[in-house]
Amino acid sequence: MSIGNRVFPRNWPSLGDLVEQYRGLPVANISDSMQRLSGGGSRLRPYHNGAYLCGQALTVRVRPGDNLMVHQAIEMAQPGDVIVVEAGGDLTNSIIGEFILAYAERKSVAGFVIDGAIRDVAAIRQSNMPVFAAGVTHRGPYKAGPGEINVPVILGQMTVNPGDLIVGDDDGVLAIAAADATDLLPAARKKHGAEQGSWDRIRAGKDDRSWVEAAVRASGCVFMPAGASAAGNAK
């Protein structure tokens, strides 16, 4: 077995309508519902026109700066797949550009998440296809391999397994384990609904902020008496 240079078959089940039920939910609300412990990190930023990313992960691991296996993943992709690429976070050479984007659009790929660099940003900014990446460079990729497809990959603090649900918006990108997607959805919807209620109270001037001082006092903070000055404690 050629470990590090192999393509596994697609053996993960479709999440079906569950994907569409997540579409449009703020990633921040989903993240809060996952105890804020997962995420691709602040380096993975959106470079497209703001379209929401939602689909199942077709995972790819590549040598930094080489996109041969990304091309192979596009050939294997089914409509709605998100191609998730572990490229070592290296920004020396790009992994995708506008030509790959065109191939992927023809296959109805849902988007890209790349822990590496991209190029042709002007074209990507005008595209409806979501593209999240760690950075930009004009230097193009190599196409020699090796790499792996449909294996677990790691991007930042986020482990992505083939078939996991990927969501992304202007705040960043997040992976949801396929086995957790059904149970997480009600909690994410509840969090989103609670935030909408908070906005309604803020706009109406009916928000209760008494919790702030209570929390500060509970932390052990001392409120000094009137007239006290920090300057008098200076050494």
mmCIF file of C-alpha atoms in Angstrom, residues 17-227:
data_model
loop_
_atom_site.group_PDB
_atom_site.id
_atom_site.type_symbol
_atom_site.label_atom_id
_atom_site.label_comp_id
_atom_site.label_asym_id
_atom_site.label_seq_id
_atom_site.Cartn_x
_atom_site.Cartn_y
_atom_site.Cartn_z
ATOM 1 C CA ASP A 17 -32.037 17.125 2.832
ATOM 2 C CA LEU A 18 -30.092 17.794 6.040
ATOM 3 C CA VAL A 19 -27.585 19.816 4.033
ATOM 4 C CA GLU A 20 -30.278 22.241 2.888
ATOM 5 C CA GLN A 21 -31.648 22.547 6.414
ATOM 6 C CA TYR A 22 -28.302 23.978 7.528
ATOM 7 C CA ARG A 23 -27.960 26.335 4.584
ATOM 8 C CA GLY A 24 -27.993 29.962 5.697
ATOM 9 C CA LEU A 25 -27.637 29.315 9.434
ATOM 10 C CA PRO A 26 -24.944 31.684 10.756
ATOM 11 C CA VAL A 27 -21.699 29.788 11.253
ATOM 12 C CA ALA A 28 -21.186 31.630 14.556
ATOM 13 C CA ASN A 29 -24.457 30.199 15.910
ATOM 14 C CA ILE A 30 -23.490 26.701 14.832
ATOM 15 C CA SER A 31 -20.039 27.124 16.374
ATOM 16 C CA ASP A 32 -21.530 28.315 19.678
ATOM 17 C CA SER A 33 -23.732 25.230 19.679
ATOM 18 C CA MET A 34 -20.563 23.110 19.364
ATOM 19 C CA GLN A 35 -19.072 24.733 22.498
ATOM 20 C CA ARG A 36 -16.743 26.890 20.343
ATOM 21 C CA LEU A 37 -14.168 24.081 20.229
ATOM 22 C CA SER A 38 -13.945 23.532 16.489
ATOM 23 C CA GLY A 39 -13.156 25.656 13.476
ATOM 24 C CA GLY A 40 -10.763 26.119 10.621
ATOM 25 C CA GLY A 41 -9.123 29.068 12.338
ATOM 26 C CA SER A 42 -8.914 32.739 11.453
ATOM 27 C CA ARG A 43 -6.464 32.067 8.589
ATOM 28 C CA LEU A 44 -9.150 30.451 6.436
ATOM 29 C CA ARG A 45 -10.917 33.471 4.964
ATOM 30 C CA PRO A 46 -13.561 33.783 2.242
ATOM 31 C CA TYR A 47 -12.344 35.163 -1.082
ATOM 32 C CA HIS A 48 -15.564 34.869 -3.115
ATOM 33 C CA ASN A 49 -18.594 37.142 -3.367
ATOM 34 C CA GLY A 50 -20.142 36.193 -0.030
ATOM 35 C CA ALA A 51 -22.243 33.158 -1.028
ATOM 36 C CA TYR A 52 -22.951 30.694 1.785
ATOM 37 C CA LEU A 53 -20.946 27.454 1.718
ATOM 38 C CA CYS A 54 -22.794 24.254 2.557
ATOM 39 C CA GLY A 55 -22.082 20.680 1.462
ATOM 40 C CA GLN A 56 -20.331 17.432 2.283
ATOM 41 C CA ALA A 57 -16.548 17.149 2.339
ATOM 42 C CA LEU A 58 -14.566 15.463 -0.387
ATOM 43 C CA THR A 59 -11.216 15.537 1.395
ATOM 44 C CA VAL A 60 -7.793 15.912 -0.206
ATOM 45 C CA ARG A 61 -4.292 15.886 1.293
ATOM 46 C CA VAL A 62 -1.551 17.291 -0.939
ATOM 47 C CA ARG A 63 2.112 18.168 -0.815
ATOM 48 C CA PRO A 64 2.399 21.950 -0.300
ATOM 49 C CA GLY A 65 2.191 23.703 -3.645
ATOM 50 C CA ASP A 66 1.005 20.675 -5.648
ATOM 51 C CA ASN A 67 -2.573 20.311 -6.921
ATOM 52 C CA LEU A 68 -2.545 17.047 -8.889
ATOM 53 C CA MET A 69 -4.880 15.361 -6.406
ATOM 54 C CA VAL A 70 -7.184 18.383 -6.397
ATOM 55 C CA HIS A 71 -7.688 17.825 -10.125
ATOM 56 C CA GLN A 72 -8.414 14.160 -9.410
ATOM 57 C CA ALA A 73 -10.903 15.136 -6.699
ATOM 58 C CA ILE A 74 -12.767 17.322 -9.197
ATOM 59 C CA GLU A 75 -13.015 14.354 -11.546
ATOM 60 C CA MET A 76 -14.519 12.304 -8.693
ATOM 61 C CA ALA A 77 -16.774 15.043 -7.315
ATOM 62 C CA GLN A 78 -20.537 14.804 -7.268
ATOM 63 C CA PRO A 79 -22.854 17.828 -7.263
ATOM 64 C CA GLY A 80 -22.861 19.508 -3.856
ATOM 65 C CA ASP A 81 -19.446 18.281 -2.706
ATOM 66 C CA VAL A 82 -17.094 20.678 -0.925
ATOM 67 C CA ILE A 83 -13.476 19.977 -1.827
ATOM 68 C CA VAL A 84 -11.486 20.345 1.409
ATOM 69 C CA VAL A 85 -7.720 20.484 0.920
ATOM 70 C CA GLU A 86 -5.036 20.030 3.559
ATOM 71 C CA ALA A 87 -2.031 21.703 1.924
ATOM 72 C CA GLY A 88 0.120 22.273 4.988
ATOM 73 C CA GLY A 89 -0.843 25.918 5.289
ATOM 74 C CA ASP A 90 1.975 26.786 2.902
ATOM 75 C CA LEU A 91 1.526 29.991 0.875
ATOM 76 C CA THR A 92 4.465 29.654 -1.512
ATOM 77 C CA ASN A 93 2.470 28.238 -4.428
ATOM 78 C CA SER A 94 -1.240 28.408 -5.135
ATOM 79 C CA ILE A 95 -3.434 25.318 -5.061
ATOM 80 C CA ILE A 96 -6.295 26.609 -7.214
ATOM 81 C CA GLY A 97 -7.033 29.453 -9.603
ATOM 82 C CA GLU A 98 -9.748 30.449 -12.026
ATOM 83 C CA PHE A 99 -9.311 27.474 -14.388
ATOM 84 C CA ILE A 100 -9.863 24.931 -11.607
ATOM 85 C CA LEU A 101 -12.835 26.989 -10.485
ATOM 86 C CA ALA A 102 -14.319 26.664 -13.971
ATOM 87 C CA TYR A 103 -13.827 22.894 -13.976
ATOM 88 C CA ALA A 104 -15.436 22.655 -10.543
ATOM 89 C CA GLU A 105 -18.407 24.808 -11.545
ATOM 90 C CA ARG A 106 -19.023 22.481 -14.475
ATOM 91 C CA LYS A 107 -19.215 19.576 -12.005
ATOM 92 C CA SER A 108 -21.545 21.565 -9.665
ATOM 93 C CA VAL A 109 -19.035 21.461 -6.824
ATOM 94 C CA ALA A 110 -20.358 23.421 -3.832
ATOM 95 C CA GLY A 111 -17.059 25.116 -2.997
ATOM 96 C CA PHE A 112 -13.453 24.872 -1.822
ATOM 97 C CA VAL A 113 -11.747 25.049 1.560
ATOM 98 C CA ILE A 114 -7.968 25.179 1.182
ATOM 99 C CA ASP A 115 -5.350 25.321 3.924
ATOM 100 C CA GLY A 116 -2.982 26.861 1.425
ATOM 101 C CA ALA A 117 -2.884 29.636 -1.151
ATOM 102 C CA ILE A 118 -5.013 30.570 -4.155
ATOM 103 C CA ARG A 119 -4.531 32.900 -7.106
ATOM 104 C CA ASP A 120 -6.668 34.689 -9.720
ATOM 105 C CA VAL A 121 -8.422 36.411 -6.854
ATOM 106 C CA ALA A 122 -10.169 38.966 -9.055
ATOM 107 C CA ALA A 123 -12.044 36.163 -10.809
ATOM 108 C CA ILE A 124 -12.758 34.347 -7.562
ATOM 109 C CA ARG A 125 -14.203 37.518 -5.986
ATOM 110 C CA GLN A 126 -16.766 37.661 -8.778
ATOM 111 C CA SER A 127 -17.680 33.995 -8.469
ATOM 112 C CA ASN A 128 -20.736 32.534 -6.779
ATOM 113 C CA MET A 129 -18.671 29.479 -5.817
ATOM 114 C CA PRO A 130 -17.453 29.783 -2.198
ATOM 115 C CA VAL A 131 -13.684 29.661 -1.823
ATOM 116 C CA PHE A 132 -11.995 29.760 1.590
ATOM 117 C CA ALA A 133 -8.200 29.814 1.718
ATOM 118 C CA ALA A 134 -5.254 30.730 3.935
ATOM 119 C CA GLY A 135 -3.765 33.293 1.578
ATOM 120 C CA VAL A 136 -2.924 34.462 -1.922
ATOM 121 C CA THR A 137 0.088 34.164 -4.202
ATOM 122 C CA HIS A 138 0.633 34.650 -7.928
ATOM 123 C CA ARG A 139 2.932 31.618 -8.072
ATOM 124 C CA GLY A 140 1.256 28.630 -9.677
ATOM 125 C CA PRO A 141 1.088 25.001 -8.490
ATOM 126 C CA TYR A 142 2.977 21.881 -9.512
ATOM 127 C CA LYS A 143 1.201 18.742 -10.687
ATOM 128 C CA ALA A 144 3.424 15.859 -9.650
ATOM 129 C CA GLY A 145 1.782 14.489 -6.498
ATOM 130 C CA PRO A 146 1.808 12.710 -4.169
ATOM 131 C CA GLY A 147 -1.445 13.079 -2.265
ATOM 132 C CA GLU A 148 -4.488 11.317 -0.870
ATOM 133 C CA ILE A 149 -8.234 11.568 -1.401
ATOM 134 C CA ASN A 150 -11.054 10.616 0.986
ATOM 135 C CA VAL A 151 -8.850 10.505 4.084
ATOM 136 C CA PRO A 152 -9.137 12.466 7.347
ATOM 137 C CA VAL A 153 -7.528 15.896 7.055
ATOM 138 C CA ILE A 154 -6.694 18.605 9.584
ATOM 139 C CA LEU A 155 -7.124 22.330 8.972
ATOM 140 C CA GLY A 156 -6.259 24.501 11.933
ATOM 141 C CA GLN A 157 -8.092 23.126 14.960
ATOM 142 C CA MET A 158 -10.559 21.311 12.730
ATOM 143 C CA THR A 159 -10.478 17.659 11.769
ATOM 144 C CA VAL A 160 -12.491 16.865 8.653
ATOM 145 C CA ASN A 161 -13.514 13.347 7.698
ATOM 146 C CA PRO A 162 -14.868 12.425 4.278
ATOM 147 C CA GLY A 163 -18.592 13.156 4.165
ATOM 148 C CA ASP A 164 -18.598 15.657 7.047
ATOM 149 C CA LEU A 165 -20.861 18.659 6.645
ATOM 150 C CA ILE A 166 -18.994 21.876 5.802
ATOM 151 C CA VAL A 167 -20.541 25.293 6.379
ATOM 152 C CA GLY A 168 -18.995 28.698 5.766
ATOM 153 C CA ASP A 169 -19.908 32.382 5.702
ATOM 154 C CA ASP A 170 -18.133 35.701 6.190
ATOM 155 C CA ASP A 171 -17.102 34.661 9.720
ATOM 156 C CA GLY A 172 -15.216 31.571 8.570
ATOM 157 C CA VAL A 173 -15.629 27.876 7.929
ATOM 158 C CA LEU A 174 -16.672 24.972 10.144
ATOM 159 C CA ALA A 175 -16.873 21.184 9.844
ATOM 160 C CA ILE A 176 -19.686 19.196 11.466
ATOM 161 C CA ALA A 177 -19.167 15.472 11.900
ATOM 162 C CA ALA A 178 -21.719 13.663 9.761
ATOM 163 C CA ALA A 179 -22.787 11.595 12.778
ATOM 164 C CA ASP A 180 -23.543 14.784 14.756
ATOM 165 C CA ALA A 181 -25.337 16.781 12.076
ATOM 166 C CA THR A 182 -28.873 15.620 12.900
ATOM 167 C CA ASP A 183 -28.592 16.204 16.652
ATOM 168 C CA LEU A 184 -26.829 19.561 16.269
ATOM 169 C CA LEU A 185 -29.388 21.165 13.979
ATOM 170 C CA PRO A 186 -32.099 21.897 16.625
ATOM 171 C CA ALA A 187 -29.514 23.435 18.954
ATOM 172 C CA ALA A 188 -28.139 25.670 16.191
ATOM 173 C CA ARG A 189 -31.641 26.767 15.222
ATOM 174 C CA LYS A 190 -32.469 27.504 18.865
ATOM 175 C CA LYS A 191 -29.306 29.596 19.229
ATOM 176 C CA HIS A 192 -30.143 31.520 16.077
ATOM 177 C CA GLY A 193 -33.694 32.139 17.302
ATOM 178 C CA ALA A 194 -32.427 33.364 20.669
ATOM 179 C CA GLU A 195 -30.125 35.843 18.965
ATOM 180 C CA GLN A 196 -32.987 37.148 16.845
ATOM 181 C CA GLY A 197 -34.949 37.687 20.056
ATOM 182 C CA SER A 198 -32.014 39.592 21.535
ATOM 183 C CA TRP A 199 -31.943 41.878 18.517
ATOM 184 C CA ASP A 200 -35.651 42.581 18.916
ATOM 185 C CA ARG A 201 -35.145 43.576 22.569
ATOM 186 C CA ILE A 202 -32.119 45.758 21.765
ATOM 187 C CA ARG A 203 -34.018 47.622 19.043
ATOM 188 C CA ALA A 204 -36.958 48.109 21.408
ATOM 189 C CA GLY A 205 -34.696 49.332 24.229
ATOM 190 C CA LYS A 206 -35.864 46.474 26.453
ATOM 191 C CA ASP A 207 -32.608 44.559 26.832
ATOM 192 C CA ASP A 208 -31.583 43.777 30.429
ATOM 193 C CA ARG A 209 -27.887 44.531 31.058
ATOM 194 C CA SER A 210 -27.918 43.926 34.808
ATOM 195 C CA TRP A 211 -26.015 40.684 34.260
ATOM 196 C CA VAL A 212 -22.845 42.626 33.362
ATOM 197 C CA GLU A 213 -22.130 44.105 36.791
ATOM 198 C CA ALA A 214 -23.264 40.902 38.469
ATOM 199 C CA ALA A 215 -20.749 38.919 36.440
ATOM 200 C CA VAL A 216 -17.974 41.449 37.124
ATOM 201 C CA ARG A 217 -18.615 41.248 40.885
ATOM 202 C CA ALA A 218 -18.802 37.446 40.719
ATOM 203 C CA SER A 219 -15.322 37.454 39.184
ATOM 204 C CA GLY A 220 -13.942 38.957 42.393
ATOM 205 C CA CYS A 221 -13.495 42.464 40.991
ATOM 206 C CA VAL A 222 -13.647 45.253 43.597
ATOM 207 C CA PHE A 223 -15.560 48.453 42.798
ATOM 208 C CA MET A 224 -13.586 51.242 44.472
ATOM 209 C CA PRO A 225 -15.395 54.014 46.383
ATOM 210 C CA ALA A 226 -16.064 57.432 44.909
ATOM 211 C CA GLY A 227 -12.931 59.597 44.892
#
